Amino acid sequence: MSAIAWIAVAVLLLAVFFFFKSRKFRGFILLTAFATLLGMLFGPPSYVVHTDYTTTLRNDASGTEYHYAWSINKLAPTNAKFARVGLYNPSTKEFRRFDDELAKRANLTFVSPTGASWLLHIWWWIFPATYLAFFLQRKYGGLSNIGGILYFPRRNRLCQEQLANAREYGTVWAYEKALKFCESYRWPPRKLVEILHKERQAIFQTYRQRIQTLERLYRNAGSTLQQRDASAYQRYGKLYLIANFMHLISRQLEQRETQQAAGLALDIQVLEGWYSYAGPDNELTKYDSLSSLERAKLAECEQRWGALGITAVTLHEATEKYASERTSFAAIRQQLTKVESAQGFVSEQISQFLAFVEQLLQGTLTEQQQSGVRQLAHSYFIQRLFQEVSDRSQDHVFHRSFSKQLRHTLATIMSAYFPEESKGTQGLALFSDAPLANLEQQQLQFHLLPVGRLTTGAPTIEATVFYQVNKQQIWRAGLRQPQLPNNFKASTDAFGHIAATAMLRDTFSTRQNQPAPSRQSVSEQTKQDIIDELNETMKELAQGAGEDLALELINQIIAGNGSNAVLQFEAAVDSEMSTLVFESLEHAAGLLEAGLSLFGGDD
């Protein structure tokens, strides 16, 4: 084989190799083949026939006449250099090519074929045009743009239907679905998109008004309750806490509206380790493990015991003496799993231990020491019992379990304040556990504080939560876990999640267990009562007084029905009243803020 043949074989092998290995090369080959097909279909004619020049073949007995002709290469320049001379049989469309000698003897003049000039020169532009068209289609969607231009009326009709559906549902998710559909076009209908954005913003404005009203009402309800009964710290403290949570929801609404996605723009952290308030300043102190925290509390009890001036026996000695002479902690742990009331059983054991300690110290204590001894002995016994029943295998997975669906639970609680979003089979919750761009660097930090143990060995906890925006603390709160049965059982991996869900729902969820209220679900009698109250309030507002509605809302909030009351007012307003009446609700909240002294003594 010649060198040229070897080069041709090598090039062919390389082409085959790259065809199967390189996607881009394979695409290039396919595009080239497609361009070749286009050139063959739409290029110049295959033959230029001279009808005036005919001849017959000596060996053809039929006497068929052949025409002198040129064979045209469709993918080469249309001239004599690239054309071939021969004889053409019009009946069979057969072309017999001349060899070089016959072609010279024929001395046939080349005549360019008739037709459009750009088709006669297709050979030089069809390949780059095909490559360029493919590139533009991939980058800009040219074919879909052409379809859009051709179907503007259809696009407008479909977008109008989406707008009508969004207005029918009147929810954020419906408008976002319509926006997503309209903006999917290369050239979306601008006016319709602007309408959708404005009406979506109006819904968010309604939601912000709701949450801001609730925040002001809960905060002022807490202030009112604090004035009425300063000792009811847990009750008015929770009202303040819910007001702070409303502030958090308000910020999340702003991010939700801006980013048009149902996530949380919130960095949620459960800090490693365990925490306890300790020291003279009652500071939040970190411990690496539950066992180290329990040892620290035992040591603190011992230290305080010594500070009382008791030298006859130490707490540790008294506890060990009780375990050896009366009941060991191992025996108590075994009995805890068998008794019906673990709480009653532990209380009985504590009473026996306190009586035993008092007997040990009989005649050695002053009146001032006696109360301190009982308190320290009680705390020491409890911590010692915690050590005995603790299950170390559960401690290290508790944080992971606690964090597992914390984000999902918070999103669910926040979404419950907007029940109209998730009503029906097509509804979607306003918030989800998906992360959003945290533009304000909002952060929620959980510090876990163990306060006890279940009989299974799992810890029961409280939590201190810090809410920060741009690294500035906005508020902090203490969360308590609802009391669970002492014999409550759950898998190791699920217990922390159960504790977190119960704690968050008990603290922040003010929604009662009832179906999500519809804008038309208020009973006629309730609706009429609300309308009458609102009308009377508007009359009073015109005369400079609006206490009735404000006091009614405060009483509803203190009774635990705050969000349901506001939603009922909204339902009545939306279905029957003008926006002026809704302003009365906002104005009532404003009166609370400015004029509590006017009616602070009312019951």
Coordinates of C-alpha atoms in Angstrom, one line a residue:
M1 CA 0.0 0.0 0.0
S2 CA 1.1 3.5 -0.7
A3 CA 1.8 6.1 2.0
I4 CA -1.4 8.0 1.0
A5 CA -3.4 4.8 1.5
W6 CA -1.9 4.2 4.9
I7 CA -2.6 7.8 5.9
A8 CA -6.2 7.4 4.8
V9 CA -6.6 4.2 6.8
A10 CA -5.1 5.9 9.9
V11 CA -7.5 8.8 9.5
L12 CA -10.4 6.5 9.2
L13 CA -9.5 4.5 12.3
L14 CA -9.1 7.8 14.3
A15 CA -12.4 8.9 13.1
V16 CA -14.1 5.7 14.2
F17 CA -12.3 5.9 17.6
F18 CA -13.4 9.5 18.2
F19 CA -16.9 8.8 16.9
F20 CA -17.5 6.3 19.8
K21 CA -15.4 8.1 22.4
S22 CA -16.3 11.8 21.9
R23 CA -19.8 13.0 22.0
K24 CA -18.9 16.3 20.4
F25 CA -17.1 14.6 17.5
R26 CA -20.0 12.3 17.0
G27 CA -22.3 15.3 16.9
F28 CA -20.0 16.9 14.3
I29 CA -20.1 13.8 12.1
L30 CA -23.9 13.6 12.3
L31 CA -24.3 17.3 11.5
T32 CA -21.9 16.9 8.5
A33 CA -24.0 14.0 7.3
F34 CA -27.1 16.1 7.7
A35 CA -25.6 19.0 5.8
T36 CA -24.6 16.6 3.0
L37 CA -28.1 15.3 2.7
L38 CA -29.4 18.9 2.5
G39 CA -26.9 19.7 -0.2
M40 CA -27.9 16.6 -2.2
L41 CA -31.6 17.4 -1.9
F42 CA -31.5 21.2 -2.6
G43 CA -28.3 21.7 -4.5
P44 CA -27.9 22.1 -8.3
P45 CA -29.2 19.5 -10.7
S46 CA -27.3 16.3 -11.2
Y47 CA -26.8 16.7 -15.0
V48 CA -26.6 19.4 -17.6
V49 CA -27.8 17.8 -20.9
H50 CA -27.0 19.2 -24.4
T51 CA -30.1 18.4 -26.4
D52 CA -28.6 19.5 -29.6
Y53 CA -25.7 17.1 -29.5
T54 CA -26.7 13.4 -29.8
T55 CA -25.1 10.2 -30.9
T56 CA -25.6 6.4 -31.0
L57 CA -23.4 3.6 -29.8
R58 CA -21.9 1.1 -32.2
N59 CA -22.6 -1.9 -30.0
D60 CA -26.2 -0.8 -29.3
A61 CA -28.4 -2.5 -31.8
S62 CA -31.5 -0.7 -30.6
G63 CA -30.3 2.6 -32.0
T64 CA -31.0 4.6 -28.8
E65 CA -29.9 8.2 -29.0
Y66 CA -27.6 9.5 -26.2
H67 CA -27.1 13.1 -25.4
Y68 CA -23.8 14.7 -24.6
A69 CA -24.0 15.9 -20.9
W70 CA -22.1 17.1 -17.9
S71 CA -22.4 15.3 -14.5
I72 CA -22.6 17.9 -11.7
N73 CA -21.1 17.3 -8.2
K74 CA -23.7 18.9 -5.9
L75 CA -21.2 19.5 -3.1
A76 CA -18.5 21.0 -5.4
P77 CA -18.2 24.3 -7.3
T78 CA -20.5 24.3 -10.4
N79 CA -17.9 24.7 -13.2
A80 CA -16.1 22.6 -15.8
K81 CA -13.2 21.8 -13.4
F82 CA -15.4 19.7 -11.1
A83 CA -17.9 18.5 -13.6
R84 CA -17.5 15.3 -15.7
V85 CA -18.3 14.8 -19.5
G86 CA -20.3 11.8 -20.7
L87 CA -23.4 10.5 -22.5
Y88 CA -26.9 10.6 -21.0
N89 CA -29.8 8.3 -21.8
P90 CA -33.0 10.3 -21.1
S91 CA -35.2 7.2 -21.1
T92 CA -33.3 5.4 -18.5
K93 CA -31.6 8.4 -16.8
E94 CA -28.3 6.6 -17.2
F95 CA -25.0 8.5 -17.5
R96 CA -21.9 7.0 -19.1
R97 CA -18.9 8.9 -18.1
F98 CA -16.0 9.5 -20.6
D99 CA -12.5 8.8 -19.7
D100 CA -10.0 11.6 -19.9
E101 CA -9.0 11.0 -23.6
L102 CA -12.6 10.9 -24.8
A103 CA -13.4 14.0 -22.8
K104 CA -10.6 15.9 -24.5
R105 CA -11.7 14.7 -28.0
A106 CA -15.3 15.7 -27.2
N107 CA -14.2 19.2 -26.4
L108 CA -17.7 19.9 -25.0
T109 CA -18.4 23.5 -23.8
F110 CA -19.5 23.7 -20.2
V111 CA -22.9 25.4 -19.7
S112 CA -23.9 26.4 -16.2
P113 CA -27.3 24.9 -15.1
T114 CA -30.3 27.2 -14.7
G115 CA -31.7 27.9 -11.2
A116 CA -31.2 30.2 -8.2
S117 CA -27.7 31.2 -7.8
W118 CA -27.5 30.5 -4.0
L119 CA -28.6 26.9 -4.7
L120 CA -25.9 26.5 -7.4
H121 CA -23.3 27.5 -4.9
I122 CA -24.7 25.5 -2.0
W123 CA -21.4 23.7 -1.6
W124 CA -19.6 26.5 0.3
W125 CA -22.3 27.7 2.7
I126 CA -24.5 24.6 3.6
F127 CA -22.0 23.2 6.1
P128 CA -21.2 26.3 8.1
A129 CA -24.9 27.2 8.0
T130 CA -25.9 23.9 9.5
Y131 CA -23.3 24.1 12.2
L132 CA -24.3 27.7 13.1
A133 CA -28.0 26.9 13.1
F134 CA -27.4 24.0 15.5
F135 CA -25.3 26.2 17.8
L136 CA -28.0 28.9 17.9
Q137 CA -30.7 26.4 18.6
R138 CA -28.8 25.0 21.5
K139 CA -28.0 28.4 23.0
Y140 CA -31.1 30.4 22.3
G141 CA -33.8 27.9 21.4
G142 CA -34.4 29.3 18.0
L143 CA -37.0 26.8 17.0
S144 CA -39.0 27.4 20.1
N145 CA -38.8 31.1 19.5
I146 CA -40.2 30.7 16.0
G147 CA -43.0 28.6 17.6
G148 CA -43.6 31.3 20.1
I149 CA -43.9 33.9 17.4
L150 CA -46.4 31.8 15.5
Y151 CA -48.5 31.0 18.6
F152 CA -48.7 34.4 20.4
P153 CA -52.5 34.1 20.6
R154 CA -52.3 30.6 22.0
R155 CA -49.7 31.8 24.6
N156 CA -51.9 34.7 25.7
R157 CA -54.9 32.5 26.0
L158 CA -53.1 29.9 28.2
C159 CA -51.6 32.6 30.3
Q160 CA -55.0 34.2 30.8
E161 CA -56.3 30.8 32.0
Q162 CA -53.4 30.6 34.5
L163 CA -54.3 34.1 35.8
A164 CA -57.9 33.1 36.2
N165 CA -57.0 30.0 38.1
A166 CA -54.6 31.9 40.4
R167 CA -57.4 34.4 41.2
E168 CA -59.8 31.6 41.9
Y169 CA -57.5 30.1 44.5
G170 CA -56.1 33.4 45.8
T171 CA -53.0 31.8 47.2
V172 CA -49.2 32.3 46.8
W173 CA -48.6 28.9 45.4
A174 CA -51.3 29.4 42.7
Y175 CA -49.8 32.7 41.6
E176 CA -46.3 31.2 41.6
K177 CA -47.5 28.3 39.5
A178 CA -49.0 30.8 37.0
L179 CA -45.8 32.9 37.0
K180 CA -43.7 29.9 36.4
F181 CA -45.9 28.9 33.4
C182 CA -45.9 32.4 31.9
E183 CA -42.2 33.0 32.4
S184 CA -41.3 29.7 30.7
Y185 CA -41.9 31.3 27.3
R186 CA -39.0 32.9 25.5
W187 CA -41.0 36.1 25.3
P188 CA -43.4 36.0 28.2
P189 CA -46.5 38.3 28.2
R190 CA -45.1 41.2 30.2
K191 CA -48.4 42.8 31.2
L192 CA -49.8 39.5 32.5
V193 CA -46.6 38.8 34.4
E194 CA -46.7 42.3 36.0
I195 CA -50.3 41.6 37.0
L196 CA -49.4 38.3 38.6
H197 CA -46.5 39.8 40.5
K198 CA -48.6 42.7 41.8
E199 CA -51.5 40.4 43.0
R200 CA -48.9 38.0 44.5
Q201 CA -47.4 40.9 46.4
A202 CA -50.9 41.8 47.6
I203 CA -51.3 38.4 49.1
F204 CA -48.0 38.7 50.9
Q205 CA -49.0 42.1 52.2
T206 CA -52.1 40.5 53.7
Y207 CA -50.0 37.8 55.3
R208 CA -47.6 40.4 56.7
Q209 CA -50.5 42.4 58.1
R210 CA -51.8 39.3 59.8
I211 CA -48.4 38.3 61.4
Q212 CA -47.6 41.9 62.4
T213 CA -51.1 42.2 64.0
L214 CA -50.6 39.0 65.8
E215 CA -47.2 40.1 67.0
R216 CA -48.5 43.3 68.4
L217 CA -51.5 41.6 69.9
Y218 CA -49.5 38.9 71.6
R219 CA -46.9 41.3 72.9
N220 CA -49.5 43.6 74.3
A221 CA -51.6 40.7 75.6
G222 CA -48.5 39.7 77.5
S223 CA -48.0 43.2 78.9
T224 CA -51.7 43.3 79.9
L225 CA -51.5 39.9 81.7
Q226 CA -48.2 41.0 83.4
Q227 CA -50.0 44.1 84.8
R228 CA -52.9 42.0 85.9
D229 CA -50.9 39.2 87.6
A230 CA -47.1 39.7 87.8
S231 CA -46.7 36.2 89.3
A232 CA -48.0 34.5 86.1
Y233 CA -44.6 34.6 84.5
Q234 CA -45.0 31.4 82.5
R235 CA -48.3 32.6 80.9
Y236 CA -47.2 36.1 79.9
G237 CA -43.7 34.9 79.2
K238 CA -45.1 32.5 76.6
L239 CA -47.1 35.3 75.1
Y240 CA -43.9 37.4 74.7
L241 CA -42.2 34.3 73.2
I242 CA -45.0 33.8 70.6
A243 CA -44.7 37.5 69.7
N244 CA -41.0 37.1 69.1
F245 CA -41.8 34.0 66.9
M246 CA -44.2 36.2 64.9
H247 CA -41.3 38.6 64.3
L248 CA -39.3 35.6 63.0
I249 CA -42.1 34.6 60.7
S250 CA -42.4 38.2 59.4
R251 CA -38.8 38.2 58.4
Q252 CA -39.2 34.8 56.7
L253 CA -42.1 36.2 54.8
E254 CA -39.9 38.9 53.4
Q255 CA -37.4 36.4 52.2
R256 CA -40.1 34.1 50.9
E257 CA -41.6 36.9 48.8
T258 CA -38.2 38.0 47.5
Q259 CA -36.8 34.6 46.5
Q260 CA -40.1 33.1 45.3
A261 CA -39.3 29.7 46.8
A262 CA -41.0 27.7 49.6
G263 CA -37.9 27.3 51.8
L264 CA -36.5 28.8 55.0
A265 CA -33.8 31.5 54.8
L266 CA -32.7 30.4 58.2
D267 CA -29.5 28.7 59.5
I268 CA -30.7 26.3 62.2
Q269 CA -28.0 24.9 64.5
V270 CA -28.1 22.5 67.4
L271 CA -24.8 23.2 69.2
E272 CA -22.7 20.2 70.2
G273 CA -22.5 19.3 73.8
W274 CA -24.9 19.8 76.7
Y275 CA -25.5 23.0 78.6
S276 CA -26.5 24.1 82.1
Y277 CA -26.9 27.4 84.0
A278 CA -24.1 27.3 86.6
G279 CA -21.9 29.6 88.6
P280 CA -22.7 32.7 90.6
D281 CA -23.8 34.6 87.5
N282 CA -26.0 31.7 86.4
E283 CA -24.2 31.6 83.0
L284 CA -24.8 29.1 80.3
T285 CA -22.0 26.5 80.6
K286 CA -21.1 23.8 78.1
Y287 CA -20.3 20.2 79.0
D288 CA -18.9 17.6 76.5
S289 CA -21.1 14.8 77.7
L290 CA -24.1 14.1 79.9
S291 CA -22.0 12.1 82.3
S292 CA -19.7 15.1 82.9
L293 CA -22.6 17.4 83.4
E294 CA -24.1 15.0 86.0
R295 CA -20.7 14.7 87.8
A296 CA -20.5 18.5 87.8
K297 CA -23.9 18.8 89.4
L298 CA -23.1 16.2 92.0
A299 CA -19.9 18.1 92.8
E300 CA -21.8 21.3 93.1
C301 CA -24.2 19.7 95.6
E302 CA -21.2 18.4 97.6
Q303 CA -19.7 21.9 97.6
R304 CA -22.9 23.6 98.8
W305 CA -23.2 20.8 101.4
G306 CA -19.8 21.7 102.8
A307 CA -20.7 25.4 102.7
L308 CA -23.6 24.7 105.1
G309 CA -21.0 23.6 107.7
I310 CA -22.0 20.0 107.8
T311 CA -19.1 17.8 108.7
A312 CA -20.6 14.8 110.3
V313 CA -21.1 13.0 107.0
T314 CA -20.7 14.0 103.3
L315 CA -23.5 13.6 100.8
H316 CA -21.5 10.9 98.9
E317 CA -21.0 9.0 102.2
A318 CA -24.7 9.3 103.1
T319 CA -25.8 8.1 99.6
E320 CA -23.4 5.1 99.7
K321 CA -24.6 4.2 103.2
Y322 CA -28.2 4.4 102.1
A323 CA -27.5 2.2 99.1
S324 CA -25.7 -0.4 101.2
E325 CA -28.1 -0.5 104.2
R326 CA -31.5 0.2 102.5
T327 CA -31.9 0.1 98.7
S328 CA -29.2 0.2 96.1
F329 CA -29.6 2.3 93.0
A330 CA -29.3 -0.8 90.8
A331 CA -32.4 -2.2 92.6
I332 CA -34.3 1.0 92.1
R333 CA -33.5 1.0 88.4
Q334 CA -34.8 -2.6 88.1
Q335 CA -38.0 -1.8 90.0
L336 CA -38.6 1.3 87.8
T337 CA -39.3 -0.9 84.8
K338 CA -41.9 -2.9 86.7
V339 CA -44.0 -0.3 88.7
E340 CA -47.1 1.3 87.2
S341 CA -46.3 4.8 88.4
A342 CA -42.6 5.6 88.1
Q343 CA -43.1 9.1 89.4
G344 CA -44.9 7.9 92.6
F345 CA -42.2 5.3 93.1
V346 CA -39.3 7.8 92.8
S347 CA -41.1 10.2 95.1
E348 CA -41.4 7.4 97.7
Q349 CA -37.7 6.6 97.3
I350 CA -36.7 10.2 97.7
S351 CA -38.8 10.5 100.9
Q352 CA -37.1 7.4 102.3
F353 CA -33.7 8.8 101.5
L354 CA -34.4 12.2 103.1
A355 CA -35.7 10.5 106.2
F356 CA -32.5 8.4 106.3
V357 CA -30.3 11.5 105.9
E358 CA -32.2 13.3 108.7
Q359 CA -31.7 10.3 110.9
L360 CA -28.0 10.3 110.2
L361 CA -27.7 14.0 111.1
Q362 CA -30.2 13.9 114.0
G363 CA -29.2 16.4 116.7
T364 CA -26.4 18.0 114.6
L365 CA -28.4 20.5 112.5
T366 CA -29.6 24.0 113.2
E367 CA -33.0 25.2 112.1
Q368 CA -31.4 27.1 109.3
Q369 CA -29.5 24.1 108.0
Q370 CA -32.5 21.7 107.9
S371 CA -34.2 23.2 104.8
G372 CA -30.8 23.4 102.9
V373 CA -30.0 19.8 103.8
R374 CA -33.4 18.5 102.4
Q375 CA -33.0 20.5 99.2
L376 CA -29.4 19.3 98.6
A377 CA -30.1 15.7 99.5
H378 CA -33.1 15.7 97.2
S379 CA -31.0 17.1 94.2
Y380 CA -28.1 14.8 94.9
F381 CA -30.3 11.7 95.0
I382 CA -32.0 12.7 91.7
Q383 CA -28.6 13.2 90.0
R384 CA -27.3 10.0 91.4
L385 CA -30.4 8.2 90.1
F386 CA -30.0 9.8 86.7
Q387 CA -26.5 8.3 86.6
E388 CA -27.8 4.9 87.3
V389 CA -30.6 4.8 84.7
S390 CA -28.7 6.7 82.0
D391 CA -28.1 4.9 78.7
R392 CA -24.9 6.2 77.3
S393 CA -25.7 4.7 73.9
Q394 CA -28.7 7.1 73.6
D395 CA -26.8 10.2 74.6
H396 CA -24.5 10.4 71.5
V397 CA -27.3 10.1 69.0
F398 CA -29.7 12.4 70.7
H399 CA -28.3 15.6 69.0
R400 CA -28.6 13.9 65.6
S401 CA -32.1 12.8 66.3
F402 CA -33.1 16.2 67.7
S403 CA -31.8 18.0 64.6
K404 CA -33.2 15.4 62.2
Q405 CA -36.4 17.1 61.3
L406 CA -36.1 20.4 63.2
R407 CA -36.2 22.4 60.0
H408 CA -39.3 20.5 58.8
T409 CA -41.1 21.0 62.1
L410 CA -40.4 24.8 62.1
A411 CA -41.6 25.1 58.5
T412 CA -44.8 23.2 59.4
I413 CA -45.5 25.4 62.4
M414 CA -44.9 28.6 60.4
S415 CA -47.1 27.4 57.5
A416 CA -50.0 26.7 60.0
Y417 CA -50.5 30.4 60.3
F418 CA -51.5 30.5 56.6
P419 CA -53.9 27.6 56.4
E420 CA -55.5 28.8 53.2
E421 CA -52.3 28.0 51.3
S422 CA -52.6 24.2 52.0
K423 CA -56.3 23.7 51.8
G424 CA -57.7 21.5 49.1
T425 CA -56.0 18.7 47.2
Q426 CA -53.8 21.1 45.2
G427 CA -52.6 23.3 48.0
L428 CA -49.0 23.7 49.1
A429 CA -47.6 24.8 52.4
L430 CA -46.2 28.3 52.3
F431 CA -42.9 27.2 53.8
S432 CA -40.9 24.1 53.4
D433 CA -37.7 22.7 54.9
A434 CA -35.6 23.5 51.8
P435 CA -32.8 26.0 52.4
L436 CA -33.0 29.5 50.8
A437 CA -30.2 32.1 50.3
N438 CA -29.8 33.5 53.8
L439 CA -29.5 37.1 52.7
E440 CA -29.9 38.5 56.3
Q441 CA -27.7 35.8 57.9
Q442 CA -30.6 34.8 60.1
Q443 CA -29.6 32.1 62.6
L444 CA -31.5 30.0 65.2
Q445 CA -29.2 28.4 67.7
F446 CA -30.4 25.6 70.1
H447 CA -28.5 24.9 73.3
L448 CA -29.8 21.7 74.9
L449 CA -30.2 21.6 78.7
P450 CA -30.9 18.1 80.2
V451 CA -33.3 18.3 83.1
G452 CA -34.1 14.6 83.7
R453 CA -34.3 11.0 82.6
L454 CA -37.0 8.6 81.6
T455 CA -37.0 5.1 83.0
T456 CA -35.7 4.0 79.6
G457 CA -32.5 6.1 80.2
A458 CA -33.3 8.7 77.5
P459 CA -32.8 12.3 78.6
T460 CA -35.6 14.9 79.0
I461 CA -34.5 18.3 78.0
E462 CA -35.2 22.0 77.9
A463 CA -33.5 24.3 75.3
T464 CA -32.3 27.9 75.2
V465 CA -32.7 29.4 71.7
F466 CA -30.9 32.4 70.3
Y467 CA -32.3 34.2 67.3
Q468 CA -29.7 36.4 65.5
V469 CA -29.8 38.6 62.4
N470 CA -26.6 39.7 60.8
K471 CA -24.8 38.3 63.9
Q472 CA -26.9 40.6 66.2
Q473 CA -29.0 38.9 68.8
I474 CA -32.7 39.8 68.4
W475 CA -34.1 37.6 71.1
R476 CA -33.5 34.5 73.2
A477 CA -36.0 32.1 74.7
G478 CA -36.3 29.1 76.9
L479 CA -38.2 26.1 75.5
R480 CA -39.7 23.4 77.6
Q481 CA -40.5 19.9 76.6
P482 CA -44.0 18.8 77.4
Q483 CA -44.0 16.1 80.1
L484 CA -43.9 12.6 78.7
P485 CA -44.9 9.5 80.6
N486 CA -41.9 8.1 82.5
N487 CA -42.3 4.8 80.8
F488 CA -42.5 6.4 77.4
K489 CA -40.7 4.2 74.8
A490 CA -39.3 5.1 71.4
S491 CA -36.4 4.0 69.3
T492 CA -33.0 5.6 70.1
D493 CA -32.9 7.4 66.8
A494 CA -36.5 8.7 67.0
F495 CA -36.6 10.0 70.6
G496 CA -34.8 13.2 70.0
H497 CA -37.0 14.0 67.0
I498 CA -40.1 13.4 69.1
A499 CA -38.8 15.7 71.9
A500 CA -37.9 18.5 69.4
T501 CA -41.3 18.3 67.7
A502 CA -43.2 18.3 71.0
M503 CA -41.2 21.2 72.4
L504 CA -41.6 23.4 69.3
R505 CA -45.3 22.7 68.8
D506 CA -46.1 23.2 72.5
T507 CA -44.2 26.6 72.5
F508 CA -44.9 28.2 69.1
S509 CA -48.0 26.6 67.7
T510 CA -51.1 28.5 68.7
R511 CA -53.4 26.8 66.1
Q512 CA -56.0 24.5 67.6
N513 CA -56.5 21.0 66.2
Q514 CA -59.2 21.8 63.7
P515 CA -59.5 21.7 59.9
A516 CA -57.9 24.7 58.1
P517 CA -60.5 27.4 58.0
S518 CA -61.8 28.4 54.6
R519 CA -62.5 31.9 53.6
Q520 CA -66.2 30.9 53.4
S521 CA -66.2 28.4 56.4
V522 CA -67.4 30.8 59.1
S523 CA -70.9 30.1 60.3
E524 CA -73.5 32.7 59.6
Q525 CA -74.2 33.5 63.3
T526 CA -70.4 33.8 64.0
K527 CA -70.0 35.9 60.9
Q528 CA -72.9 38.2 61.8
D529 CA -71.6 38.6 65.4
I530 CA -68.1 39.6 64.1
I531 CA -69.6 42.0 61.6
D532 CA -71.7 43.6 64.3
E533 CA -68.7 43.9 66.6
L534 CA -66.6 45.4 63.8
N535 CA -69.3 47.9 62.8
E536 CA -69.7 49.0 66.4
T537 CA -65.9 49.3 66.7
M538 CA -65.8 51.5 63.6
K539 CA -68.4 53.8 65.1
E540 CA -66.4 53.9 68.3
L541 CA -63.1 54.5 66.4
A542 CA -64.8 57.5 64.7
Q543 CA -65.5 58.8 68.2
G544 CA -61.9 58.3 69.3
A545 CA -62.3 54.9 71.2
G546 CA -61.6 51.4 70.1
E547 CA -61.1 49.4 73.3
D548 CA -63.8 46.8 72.8
L549 CA -62.3 45.0 69.9
A550 CA -58.8 45.3 71.3
L551 CA -59.8 43.9 74.7
E552 CA -61.8 41.1 73.0
L553 CA -58.7 40.1 71.0
I554 CA -56.5 40.3 74.1
N555 CA -58.9 38.0 76.0
Q556 CA -58.9 35.6 73.1
I557 CA -55.1 35.5 73.0
I558 CA -54.8 35.0 76.8
A559 CA -57.3 32.2 76.5
G560 CA -55.1 30.6 73.8
N561 CA -57.3 31.3 70.8
G562 CA -55.5 34.3 69.3
S563 CA -54.7 33.1 65.8
N564 CA -58.1 31.5 65.4
A565 CA -59.8 34.7 66.4
V566 CA -57.8 36.8 63.9
L567 CA -58.4 34.3 61.2
Q568 CA -62.1 34.5 61.8
F569 CA -62.0 38.2 61.7
E570 CA -60.2 38.0 58.4
A571 CA -62.7 35.5 57.0
A572 CA -65.6 37.8 57.8
V573 CA -63.8 40.8 56.4
D574 CA -62.9 39.0 53.2
S575 CA -66.3 37.7 52.6
E576 CA -68.5 40.6 53.7
M577 CA -66.7 43.8 54.7
S578 CA -64.7 46.5 53.0
T579 CA -61.0 47.2 53.6
L580 CA -62.0 50.0 55.9
V581 CA -63.2 47.4 58.4
F582 CA -60.0 45.5 58.3
E583 CA -58.2 48.7 59.1
S584 CA -60.2 48.8 62.3
L585 CA -58.6 45.5 63.3
E586 CA -55.1 47.0 62.7
H587 CA -56.1 50.2 64.5
A588 CA -57.2 48.2 67.5
A589 CA -53.8 46.7 67.7
G590 CA -52.3 50.1 67.5
L591 CA -54.5 51.3 70.3
L592 CA -53.1 48.5 72.4
E593 CA -49.6 49.7 71.7
A594 CA -50.3 53.3 72.5
G595 CA -53.1 53.3 75.2
L596 CA -52.9 50.3 77.5
S597 CA -53.3 52.7 80.4
L598 CA -56.8 53.7 79.2
F599 CA -58.2 50.3 80.0
G600 CA -55.5 48.5 81.9
G601 CA -57.8 48.0 84.9
D602 CA -60.7 46.5 82.9
D603 CA -61.4 42.8 83.5

